[in-house]
Amino acid sequence: MQLITCPWCGPREETEFRYGGQADLAYPADPSALDDEQWARFLFFRDNPKGTFAERWCHDAGCRRWLRAVRDTRTYVFAETGPYGSFPRRSARPERSA
Amino acid sequence: MTAELSSGVELRSASSPVVLTRRHPLEGRRATLEALTGEPSITLEPLVSAVDLRVDPDGGAPEAIAAALGGTLPRSPDTWTELPDGVALRLGPDEWLLTSAAADPHRWEDRVDALAAPHGGMAVDVSAQRVGLRLHGPAARDLLAFGCSIDLRPTAFGRGRCAQTLFGQAAVLLVAHAEDDLRLHVRTSFAGYVVDRLVDTARSLRPTPA
Amino acid sequence: MSRVDGYGRIDRTRTLAFTFDGVGYTAHPGDTLASALLAHGVTTLGTSIRLGRPRGVMGAWTEDPGGLVQIEEPFPEPMLLATTVDVVDGLVARGVAGQGRLAEVADTARYDHRHVHCDVLVVGAGPAGLVAARTAARAGLDVVLVDDRPTPGGTLTGTETVDGRPAPEWVDAVVAELAAAPHVTHLQATTAFGHYDDGFVLALERRGEGSDGGARARDHRIRAGRVVVAAGAIERPIVFEDDDRPGVMLASAARDLLHRHGVLAGREVVVFTVDDSAYAAALDLRQAGASVRVLDGRSEVPPGWTRRCAELDVPVEAGTDVRGTLGSDRVRAALVGESRREVPCDLLLVSGGWNPTAHLFSHVGGPLRWDPELVAFRPAGELPRTTVVGAANGTYALADVLREAGGEDAPTAPPEEITPRGMLWRTAGDPARQFVDIARDATVADIARAVGAGMTSVEHVKRYTTIGTAHDQGKTSGVLASGVTAELLGRPVESLGTTTFRPPFTPVPFAALAGRDRGDLFDPVRTTAVHAWHVAAGAVFEDVGQWKRARHYPAPGEDMAAAVLRECAAVRGSVGIMDGSTLGKIDVRGPDAGVLLDHLYTNLMSTLKVGRVRYGVMCGNDGMVFDDGTVLRLAEDRFLVTTTTGNAAHVLDWMEEWLQTEWPHLRVRLTSVTEQWSIFAVAGPRSRDVVGRVFGDVDVSNDAFGFMTWQDTTLDGVPVRLARISFSGELAFEVSVDAWHAPDLWARLVAAGAEDGITPYGTETMHVLRAEKGYPIIGQDTDGTVTPHDLGMSWAVSKKKPDFVGKRSFARPVATDPQRKQLVSLLPTDATTTLPEGSQIVALPDDGRLPPPPVPMLGHVTSSYRSAALGRPFALALVAGGRDRVGEVVGIPVGDMLIAAQIGGTVLVDPEGARRDG
C-alpha cells in the first residue's frame, strides 16, 4: 500500500486514488484530420517504459483533483506529484506538517 | 381512512394528506445510536443548509464572500473556519462547503451564489446530499481508526482540520472540532452503511455487561 | 510426565483440561498445545503429507516444520502449529496427516482492522527490540512495539544478566517504563507479517476467544516513520538420514520448552552441533536432570563451554557427526560417525547455526548477503525507513545486541566466548532419506533430481521440489536447501542466495484479512430516501452497483413473473410509481457548460432551451456508448445531467477528467447532486390526473406542459421540480424533491393515486416497459462494443458538430462495417418461450436442428421478458447486420432445443408514439 502525495490533501493511501494512464497525451486538435492509423495510435497506443513514467492519477476519495505523477515503473517509487490542468498554482499554500 | 394497494400495503389515502416535513435520513437508526452505551457517543447532527461554493481562490473572491457572510473562509487545504451560523470547509483548491443552520436551503444557495457570481463563482445546494454525525468522547479517534487510514493523531488532525477520505469503503468528510469531538459527513445513500459500521465497531470495543 | 520443578513461566496452581486425538490431558495456563503434549510424553502428533511418516515438534515456535494439528474446539481451524496454540480449557485438537480441513460452519467470531500511525515501529520485544523501543520512547517519539509471542523477552531464557541484574527483572523494568510512557503502544501476541511500501506494516494480534466481546484477531495496519526489525534469528538444522523422526529437535526449541514451559523434552539427550549456542542447551538440559552428550562437528571445540560441560559430566566429542537415527515413532538412537555407532537417546538436538529473521527487511527489497563468519545470510545495505538490529542483523552476543540497539544509552551484559562457527548442511548418507523440508517430505534426493534436470537457481529448485512452500515457508529449510543445492552444484552458497521472502511471515486467516468487510458490511449498501417505504411495501430488492433498488413488489402469493406482469399492466392501463432516485445527477454550471456538454454528448446540448429536456448519449473516444440519460437546461449557464444508476461516479469522473486535464480553460464546474434530489417516475395514462391532483396550481395539460419540458413549483412551500420524461412510452412525469422531503412527497403521490389504483413498480417492470419500446439499458443491451448507430440511435448523433468525443471513431472501418451487430427485437415463433438472456443466436437450419459445431454465431440475446402488452414473450438482441434481417427467422439454442424467433424492429409497443402525451 503506497502513499501518494496529493498536491492538495497531502500523503494518502493509494486506494483513495484512481489511475488515469499515461500523462501529457493531448486530445488531437482536429481528430478528423487524422488518418485511421494516426487515430488508432492515439486511441490504443501507450508508452511502456522501464523506468521513469509520467502518469495521471485522480484523488477520487479526497479532493477529486487530477494530479500528474512521475513514477519509476521498476520500483513503483513516486519521484514527484504535482497538480494537473486547472489546479490553481498557489504560493499561499502553507507547508503541511509530516 | 386507508386504501389497500394490490400489493397489500396499507397507505393513507388522499383525504389525509401528509404535510411535507423534513425527515432526517438516519431517523430509522436514531434509536440504535441512542441505545449505545459508553463513549464515544454517536449522535445525529441536525439538518442544516449547505452549498458547494466554487470560486477562483485568487483575486480576493473568498475574502469578499467571507466578509459579506460575516465570517472567514479557510485559506489552507483541509481546514475549516466558523461562519455566523455554520462552518466553511475547504474541500479543494477552488471549492468550499458552506453551511447555515438558519437559512432555508434554496435561500442559502441564492445568497452565496449571488455573492460568488461577480467573481465568476457559483454555489450549488447540497443540503440533502450529505448527513452529519457527531462522535464525542475520548475514544472518538480510536473508533474512527477502525475505518479510516489517515493519521488521526491530534498532532496531525487537530481542531480546525478537515479531510475527505474513506471510512471503510465509503467516502466521508471528517471535521475535527476538538481532541474528543469529531464530525463525520457522509452522502446520505452511504449513511446507513457508515452508521452500521460505526455501531458494529463501537459494540466490539465496549464490553457488554453480562 | 516430563515437567520439571523450578522451571517455566506457567501457572502451576491452575489446571486446564484438553483433548488430543480423543484422549484427555491436562495443562497449565502458559502452556502451548506442544508443551502440554510433550509434558505428557506425547511426541508424535501426526503423519507427513506424502510419505505418511510420523511427525512431531521440532521447533519452539512458528519455525516448527513438524507439529501440525487440527483444532476442533472452540472453533474448527486447520493446520495450526501446536507450538503456537495456547491451551484453553475445553480445547479439542487432533493430529493431521499433513493437512487439515476447513471448517464446515461459518466463523462467527469478530475480526477487525485498525489503522495505526507512529514514528517508530519496533518488531520484536527481545533484548534488541526492548532497548530500541525504550530509546525511541525516551526521545518522545510515538512508538509501537509488537512481538509475536505471548510474553516479552524474546530468546532470553531468564538465566542471563543485563545491567548487572537477572534478565527477567530487566525485562519487567523496561516493559514498565514503556507502559508508563505516554506515546507507546506495546502489543504481545502480535505478529508483524508483512512489510510494504512507505513504512506500511501489517501485524496480526491474536486476542483470544472474544475475551471482551471484541475481535478474535485484529489486523493492525501500521504506517510507521521508521521500522526497526528486531525479530531475532531462527536456528538451522543439519540434514542427515531419518532426520525427520520425532525426537529430533532444534537445540533452541528444547531450551525454550524448558525455560518457558518447564518441560524436559528428553531424558537421554544427544546434542549435534557446529555452533556454540547449542552448548547452552546441553548444559541447561543437564542441569534440569537429563543425561547429555555433545557431538561437535567441528574439529576445534570451544574451550570454555567444554570445561563447563566437563564440570557437569557432559561428554564432548569433537570432529564427529550424526549420520542417521534409529527408532519407530520416536528416536531411540543416533547413528554417529563413519562407523554409524549407535548412541542411545530419546532426544536428538541439532544446531547448524542460525539464520537472521530478516524477512521484514527483505519484504521491502532489502538485500541479504552471505557472511562466511556468521555462516548465514544477513541484511546488507541500507533502506530508507528501515533498520535491522540484534540477531535479525546477525548480531548474536547479548552485549553486542544491546549496544547495537541502544547506542550510548545501551544496557550492558557480560562478554561471551566466541569460537569459529562451522558450516555443515548435511552429513554423509542416503539422500533419499535425508529430509530437507520435513513439512513437504522433500529430501536431498529431490534437490539432486532438480539439479540433474538442469536447475541452478534456488527459485527453480524451490518450485521443482516444493521446499519452502509449506505452512512454515521454509523458515528452517530454505537456507538449508540453498546450501545443499550449492554443494550438489559444486558452487559457493553465496552465489545462490536465498529464495525471495514474501509476506505473510506466518499464515494469516482470511477472516482476519476481511476484518469487518463481511456479511452486511461486505460492500456498502446504498439506499434512497424512500427505502423504508419499499421495505414496508414488501419490495424484493436487486443490487444495482451498490444500490438496493426495488425490483418488484409481489402481492401475497405472487412470484416475480406475476408481479411484473401486474405492474406492467398497471402502468400501461392506469398509473404506476417508481423510485428513480438512484439515477446519477450532476449539476453542470458555468458560462461554458453547453460547450462542455457538446464535447461529451453525441448530440447537441447547447441548443437546448431553458425549460426543456433532451435525451443524450455519451461515448468514449473509441465511439462506443458508455452512458445515456436526460439533460435538463435549468438556466443559460446551468444544466442538470442524469446518468444511469451504475455509472454515476464514472460519468462524473469522466467529465472531470476532460475538464481538469484537457479543457481547463472551460468555465464550468461540476457538482454531484445524486443524493440531494430524489426522483419519482409517475407513469401511465392516469399519471396526469395524479400529478395534477397533488400539484393543483400546475397546469399539467399537454399544451401547458409538453413532452420533454420541466417546470418548478412548490408544495407546502417546498421546491419541487416536475418534468415530462418517459422511459416507458406512456404519459409520464418525473417528480423531483430534496431528499429530506422525499418520503412525504412519495406518500402524497401514492395517496393521491389511490383512486386510480396507483401501483408501485420496480426495476424489473421498468426494464420490461422500456424494452417494449426498444429503449436500451446501457450495460445490459450494450457491452462497451456498441455504437449509437448499432442501437439505431443515429438520430442522437449530431452531424452538425465539428467534433465530439467518439465522433472520429465512427469513421473507422470497424464502425462502418454493415455486418456489425445491431439492436433488434426477437419474437419467439412459439409465442411461449422466454429466451434466456445471453443466449447465442444462430442461423436456423432447414431441419430445425442444431448442426454439429462449429456453428457460426450471429449474435446474442441481451434482454428478454414476458410482455403484458403483447401477451407473449419477447427479447432484444444484438444481431450481425440485424436491421437488414428484419423478418428473418433465426434459431436460439435453449437447452437441447433450438427455438425459432423472428427478427423485428425494436419498438414493439405503440410504434406511433401515440401514448406519450396521454
Short mmCIF file of N, CA and C in Angstrom, two decimals, chain B residues 3 5-7 9 11-14 17-23 47-48 52 54 94 105-106 109 113 122-129 142 145-151 153 169 187-190 193 196-197 200-201 203-205 207, chain C residues 110 112-115 117-119 142 212 214 218 516-517 521-527 533 537 546-547 553 555-556 566 587 589 638 669-676 715-716 718-719 739-741 744-745 747-748 750-751 754 758 760:
data_model
loop_
_atom_site.label_atom_id
_atom_site.label_comp_id
_atom_site.label_asym_id
_atom_site.label_seq_id
_atom_site.Cartn_x
_atom_site.Cartn_y
_atom_site.Cartn_z
N ALA B 3 -56.32 2.99 2.25
CA ALA B 3 -56.57 2.36 0.96
C ALA B 3 -55.66 1.14 0.85
N LEU B 5 -53.49 -1.27 -1.31
CA LEU B 5 -52.85 -1.45 -2.62
C LEU B 5 -52.93 -2.90 -3.01
N SER B 6 -52.81 -3.13 -4.31
CA SER B 6 -52.87 -4.52 -4.77
C SER B 6 -51.72 -5.33 -4.18
N SER B 7 -50.62 -4.67 -3.84
CA SER B 7 -49.51 -5.43 -3.25
C SER B 7 -49.71 -5.62 -1.75
N VAL B 9 -50.12 -3.28 0.70
CA VAL B 9 -49.62 -2.27 1.62
C VAL B 9 -50.74 -1.31 1.99
N LEU B 11 -51.96 2.25 3.00
CA LEU B 11 -51.45 3.60 2.82
C LEU B 11 -52.54 4.58 3.18
N ARG B 12 -52.06 5.74 3.65
CA ARG B 12 -53.05 6.78 3.91
C ARG B 12 -53.60 7.28 2.58
N SER B 13 -54.87 7.56 2.55
CA SER B 13 -55.49 7.99 1.30
C SER B 13 -55.37 9.50 1.15
N ALA B 14 -55.83 9.98 0.01
CA ALA B 14 -55.68 11.39 -0.31
C ALA B 14 -56.43 12.29 0.67
N PRO B 17 -53.86 14.15 3.63
CA PRO B 17 -52.54 14.33 3.02
C PRO B 17 -51.47 14.62 4.07
N VAL B 18 -50.29 14.11 3.81
CA VAL B 18 -49.14 14.38 4.65
C VAL B 18 -48.65 15.77 4.32
N VAL B 19 -48.41 16.59 5.34
CA VAL B 19 -47.76 17.87 5.08
C VAL B 19 -46.26 17.60 4.96
N LEU B 20 -45.66 18.09 3.87
CA LEU B 20 -44.25 17.81 3.64
C LEU B 20 -43.41 18.29 4.82
N THR B 21 -42.68 17.38 5.39
CA THR B 21 -41.87 17.67 6.56
C THR B 21 -40.46 17.14 6.30
N ARG B 22 -39.47 17.84 6.85
CA ARG B 22 -38.09 17.33 6.75
C ARG B 22 -37.97 16.04 7.54
N ARG B 23 -37.45 15.04 6.91
CA ARG B 23 -37.19 13.77 7.60
C ARG B 23 -35.69 13.55 7.62
N LEU B 47 -30.13 18.73 10.67
CA LEU B 47 -30.07 19.03 9.24
C LEU B 47 -29.82 20.53 9.06
N VAL B 48 -28.84 20.85 8.26
CA VAL B 48 -28.54 22.26 8.00
C VAL B 48 -28.45 22.49 6.50
N ASP B 52 -22.20 23.98 -2.08
CA ASP B 52 -20.87 23.76 -2.60
C ASP B 52 -20.50 25.04 -3.34
N ARG B 54 -17.96 27.20 -5.53
CA ARG B 54 -16.81 27.10 -6.42
C ARG B 54 -16.44 28.51 -6.86
N ASP B 94 -10.46 25.23 -5.35
CA ASP B 94 -11.45 26.27 -5.64
C ASP B 94 -12.82 25.86 -5.11
N PRO B 105 -32.55 26.07 2.58
CA PRO B 105 -31.56 25.62 1.58
C PRO B 105 -31.55 26.46 0.32
N HIS B 106 -32.71 26.71 -0.29
CA HIS B 106 -32.66 27.41 -1.58
C HIS B 106 -32.29 28.87 -1.39
N GLU B 109 -28.53 28.89 -1.07
CA GLU B 109 -27.90 28.79 -2.39
C GLU B 109 -27.97 30.15 -3.10
N ASP B 113 -24.66 32.20 -3.95
CA ASP B 113 -24.49 32.28 -5.40
C ASP B 113 -24.39 33.75 -5.83
N MET B 122 -19.86 30.29 -8.22
CA MET B 122 -21.22 29.76 -8.17
C MET B 122 -21.42 28.92 -6.91
N ALA B 123 -22.67 28.75 -6.54
CA ALA B 123 -22.99 27.91 -5.39
C ALA B 123 -24.09 26.94 -5.79
N VAL B 124 -23.98 25.72 -5.32
CA VAL B 124 -24.98 24.70 -5.63
C VAL B 124 -25.48 24.10 -4.33
N ASP B 125 -26.79 24.02 -4.19
CA ASP B 125 -27.40 23.48 -2.98
C ASP B 125 -27.09 21.99 -2.84
N VAL B 126 -26.43 21.64 -1.76
CA VAL B 126 -26.15 20.23 -1.49
C VAL B 126 -26.60 19.86 -0.07
N SER B 127 -27.61 20.59 0.42
CA SER B 127 -28.04 20.39 1.82
C SER B 127 -28.40 18.94 2.12
N ALA B 128 -29.11 18.32 1.19
CA ALA B 128 -29.59 16.95 1.44
C ALA B 128 -28.64 15.91 0.88
N GLN B 129 -27.52 16.37 0.34
CA GLN B 129 -26.57 15.43 -0.27
C GLN B 129 -25.86 14.60 0.80
N ASP B 142 -10.14 6.79 18.25
CA ASP B 142 -9.87 5.36 18.21
C ASP B 142 -10.94 4.64 17.39
N ALA B 145 -10.39 5.09 13.80
CA ALA B 145 -9.18 4.41 13.31
C ALA B 145 -9.50 2.99 12.84
N PHE B 146 -10.67 2.48 13.20
CA PHE B 146 -11.05 1.15 12.70
C PHE B 146 -11.61 1.22 11.28
N GLY B 147 -11.68 2.43 10.73
CA GLY B 147 -12.18 2.53 9.36
C GLY B 147 -11.44 3.53 8.50
N CYS B 148 -10.68 4.43 9.14
CA CYS B 148 -10.01 5.50 8.39
C CYS B 148 -8.51 5.28 8.39
N SER B 149 -7.90 5.45 7.23
CA SER B 149 -6.46 5.22 7.15
C SER B 149 -5.65 6.48 7.41
N ILE B 150 -6.28 7.65 7.44
CA ILE B 150 -5.47 8.85 7.62
C ILE B 150 -5.00 8.97 9.06
N ASP B 151 -3.97 9.76 9.26
CA ASP B 151 -3.38 9.96 10.57
C ASP B 151 -4.31 10.84 11.40
N ARG B 153 -4.05 11.27 14.70
CA ARG B 153 -3.47 11.75 15.95
C ARG B 153 -3.73 13.26 16.07
N GLN B 169 -15.45 1.54 3.24
CA GLN B 169 -15.45 1.70 1.79
C GLN B 169 -16.29 2.88 1.34
N ARG B 187 -22.38 11.01 2.35
CA ARG B 187 -23.51 11.08 1.42
C ARG B 187 -24.63 10.19 1.95
N THR B 188 -25.85 10.69 1.85
CA THR B 188 -26.96 10.04 2.56
C THR B 188 -27.15 8.59 2.11
N SER B 189 -26.84 8.29 0.85
CA SER B 189 -27.08 6.92 0.40
C SER B 189 -26.11 5.95 1.09
N PHE B 190 -24.95 6.47 1.52
CA PHE B 190 -23.98 5.62 2.21
C PHE B 190 -24.12 5.70 3.74
N TYR B 193 -24.77 2.49 5.82
CA TYR B 193 -23.57 1.64 5.88
C TYR B 193 -22.60 2.18 6.92
N ASP B 196 -23.94 1.70 10.46
CA ASP B 196 -23.90 0.28 10.85
C ASP B 196 -22.47 -0.13 11.18
N ARG B 197 -21.53 0.37 10.41
CA ARG B 197 -20.13 0.00 10.65
C ARG B 197 -19.62 0.65 11.94
N ASP B 200 -21.19 -1.30 14.80
CA ASP B 200 -20.55 -2.61 14.94
C ASP B 200 -19.18 -2.45 15.62
N THR B 201 -18.46 -1.42 15.22
CA THR B 201 -17.15 -1.17 15.83
C THR B 201 -17.31 -0.81 17.30
N ARG B 203 -19.66 -1.43 19.38
CA ARG B 203 -20.10 -2.57 20.22
C ARG B 203 -18.94 -3.51 20.50
N SER B 204 -18.06 -3.69 19.53
CA SER B 204 -16.96 -4.64 19.73
C SER B 204 -15.91 -4.06 20.66
N LEU B 205 -15.89 -2.74 20.82
CA LEU B 205 -14.88 -2.13 21.68
C LEU B 205 -15.36 -1.97 23.11
N PRO B 207 -17.15 -3.65 26.34
CA PRO B 207 -17.65 -4.88 26.94
C PRO B 207 -19.13 -4.72 27.26
N ARG C 110 -15.57 -12.29 15.65
CA ARG C 110 -15.30 -11.00 15.02
C ARG C 110 -13.81 -10.90 14.66
N ASP C 112 -11.19 -7.63 13.05
CA ASP C 112 -11.24 -6.25 12.58
C ASP C 112 -9.87 -5.73 12.20
N HIS C 113 -9.89 -4.53 11.63
CA HIS C 113 -8.67 -3.82 11.24
C HIS C 113 -8.58 -2.56 12.07
N ARG C 114 -7.39 -2.14 12.34
CA ARG C 114 -7.23 -0.83 12.95
C ARG C 114 -6.03 -0.15 12.31
N HIS C 115 -6.23 1.08 11.92
CA HIS C 115 -5.12 1.85 11.35
C HIS C 115 -4.33 2.51 12.47
N HIS C 117 -0.82 4.95 13.29
CA HIS C 117 0.28 5.79 12.79
C HIS C 117 1.28 5.98 13.91
N CYS C 118 2.55 5.86 13.60
CA CYS C 118 3.56 6.05 14.64
C CYS C 118 4.85 6.56 14.01
N ASP C 119 5.72 7.06 14.87
CA ASP C 119 7.04 7.49 14.39
C ASP C 119 7.95 6.29 14.21
N ASP C 142 6.37 8.72 19.07
CA ASP C 142 5.26 7.76 19.11
C ASP C 142 5.81 6.40 18.72
N ASP C 212 -13.30 -10.02 25.40
CA ASP C 212 -14.01 -8.81 25.79
C ASP C 212 -15.17 -8.53 24.85
N GLY C 214 -14.96 -8.61 21.88
CA GLY C 214 -14.37 -7.99 20.70
C GLY C 214 -13.80 -9.00 19.74
N ARG C 218 -7.02 -9.12 15.36
CA ARG C 218 -7.07 -7.74 14.85
C ARG C 218 -5.87 -7.52 13.94
N ARG C 516 -13.84 -6.41 9.16
CA ARG C 516 -15.25 -6.05 9.27
C ARG C 516 -15.95 -6.10 7.92
N ASP C 517 -15.19 -6.26 6.83
CA ASP C 517 -15.78 -6.22 5.48
C ASP C 517 -16.40 -7.57 5.13
N LEU C 521 -21.71 -5.80 5.99
CA LEU C 521 -20.76 -4.71 5.74
C LEU C 521 -19.75 -5.06 4.66
N PHE C 522 -20.00 -6.16 3.95
CA PHE C 522 -19.05 -6.61 2.92
C PHE C 522 -18.84 -5.52 1.88
N ASP C 523 -19.91 -4.90 1.47
CA ASP C 523 -19.86 -3.84 0.47
C ASP C 523 -20.89 -2.81 0.93
N PRO C 524 -20.61 -1.53 0.77
CA PRO C 524 -21.61 -0.55 1.20
C PRO C 524 -22.95 -0.81 0.52
N VAL C 525 -24.00 -0.72 1.31
CA VAL C 525 -25.37 -0.80 0.78
C VAL C 525 -25.89 0.62 0.67
N ARG C 526 -26.18 1.04 -0.55
CA ARG C 526 -26.70 2.40 -0.73
C ARG C 526 -28.22 2.33 -0.85
N THR C 527 -28.88 3.23 -0.16
CA THR C 527 -30.34 3.23 -0.19
C THR C 527 -30.84 4.64 -0.48
N TRP C 533 -39.98 2.81 2.92
CA TRP C 533 -41.32 2.55 2.35
C TRP C 533 -41.27 1.28 1.51
N ALA C 537 -43.39 -2.06 2.02
CA ALA C 537 -44.31 -2.49 0.97
C ALA C 537 -43.97 -3.89 0.45
N GLN C 546 -23.91 -0.56 -5.97
CA GLN C 546 -24.05 -0.75 -4.52
C GLN C 546 -25.45 -0.41 -4.04
N TRP C 547 -26.30 0.04 -4.95
CA TRP C 547 -27.66 0.42 -4.56
C TRP C 547 -28.55 -0.80 -4.36
N TYR C 553 -42.78 -5.60 -6.46
CA TYR C 553 -43.50 -5.60 -5.18
C TYR C 553 -44.53 -6.72 -5.22
N ALA C 555 -47.44 -9.14 -4.60
CA ALA C 555 -48.60 -9.29 -3.73
C ALA C 555 -48.53 -10.70 -3.14
N PRO C 556 -49.29 -10.94 -2.06
CA PRO C 556 -49.24 -12.28 -1.45
C PRO C 556 -49.47 -13.36 -2.50
N ARG C 566 -48.38 -7.82 -13.56
CA ARG C 566 -49.39 -6.95 -12.94
C ARG C 566 -48.92 -5.50 -12.94
N ASP C 587 -24.85 18.52 -11.40
CA ASP C 587 -25.15 19.91 -11.68
C ASP C 587 -23.97 20.49 -12.46
N ARG C 589 -22.50 23.76 -14.17
CA ARG C 589 -22.72 25.21 -14.13
C ARG C 589 -21.54 25.97 -14.70
N ARG C 638 -26.67 26.71 -16.81
CA ARG C 638 -26.82 25.63 -15.83
C ARG C 638 -27.64 24.49 -16.42
N ARG C 669 -18.18 24.19 -13.74
CA ARG C 669 -17.91 23.42 -12.53
C ARG C 669 -19.00 22.35 -12.39
N LEU C 670 -18.58 21.19 -11.91
CA LEU C 670 -19.46 20.03 -11.80
C LEU C 670 -19.70 19.71 -10.33
N THR C 671 -20.93 19.47 -9.96
CA THR C 671 -21.25 19.11 -8.58
C THR C 671 -22.18 17.91 -8.60
N SER C 672 -21.80 16.87 -7.85
CA SER C 672 -22.69 15.73 -7.74
C SER C 672 -23.87 16.09 -6.84
N VAL C 673 -25.07 15.88 -7.34
CA VAL C 673 -26.27 16.13 -6.52
C VAL C 673 -27.15 14.87 -6.52
N THR C 674 -26.50 13.72 -6.64
CA THR C 674 -27.24 12.46 -6.72
C THR C 674 -28.13 12.26 -5.50
N GLU C 675 -27.57 12.47 -4.31
CA GLU C 675 -28.36 12.27 -3.09
C GLU C 675 -29.20 13.49 -2.74
N GLN C 676 -28.83 14.65 -3.30
CA GLN C 676 -29.58 15.87 -2.99
C GLN C 676 -31.04 15.74 -3.46
N LEU C 715 -44.62 22.73 -3.07
CA LEU C 715 -45.69 22.02 -2.38
C LEU C 715 -45.46 22.24 -0.89
N ASP C 716 -46.42 22.79 -0.21
CA ASP C 716 -46.25 23.16 1.19
C ASP C 716 -45.01 24.03 1.38
N VAL C 718 -42.27 23.81 -0.24
CA VAL C 718 -41.04 23.09 -0.57
C VAL C 718 -40.87 23.06 -2.08
N PRO C 719 -39.70 23.48 -2.59
CA PRO C 719 -39.50 23.46 -4.03
C PRO C 719 -39.57 22.04 -4.60
N ALA C 739 -34.03 15.37 -0.83
CA ALA C 739 -34.19 14.06 -0.19
C ALA C 739 -34.85 14.14 1.18
N TRP C 740 -34.73 15.30 1.86
CA TRP C 740 -35.36 15.41 3.18
C TRP C 740 -36.88 15.25 3.08
N HIS C 741 -37.46 15.82 2.02
CA HIS C 741 -38.91 15.80 1.90
C HIS C 741 -39.41 14.65 1.04
N ASP C 744 -42.19 12.06 2.40
CA ASP C 744 -43.55 12.60 2.47
C ASP C 744 -44.14 12.83 1.09
N LEU C 745 -43.32 13.30 0.16
CA LEU C 745 -43.85 13.54 -1.18
C LEU C 745 -44.25 12.22 -1.84
N ALA C 747 -45.30 9.63 -0.29
CA ALA C 747 -46.57 9.24 0.33
C ALA C 747 -47.73 10.04 -0.25
N ARG C 748 -47.51 11.34 -0.50
CA ARG C 748 -48.56 12.17 -1.09
C ARG C 748 -48.97 11.66 -2.47
N VAL C 750 -48.56 8.62 -3.70
CA VAL C 750 -49.22 7.32 -3.59
C VAL C 750 -50.67 7.50 -3.12
N ALA C 751 -50.82 8.39 -2.14
CA ALA C 751 -52.18 8.61 -1.63
C ALA C 751 -53.07 9.23 -2.70
N ALA C 754 -54.40 6.76 -5.19
CA ALA C 754 -55.14 5.60 -4.71
C ALA C 754 -56.40 5.36 -5.52
N ILE C 758 -53.02 3.47 -8.17
CA ILE C 758 -51.59 3.66 -8.44
C ILE C 758 -50.79 2.46 -7.89
N PRO C 760 -47.04 0.79 -7.17
CA PRO C 760 -45.58 0.94 -7.15
C PRO C 760 -44.97 -0.15 -8.04
#
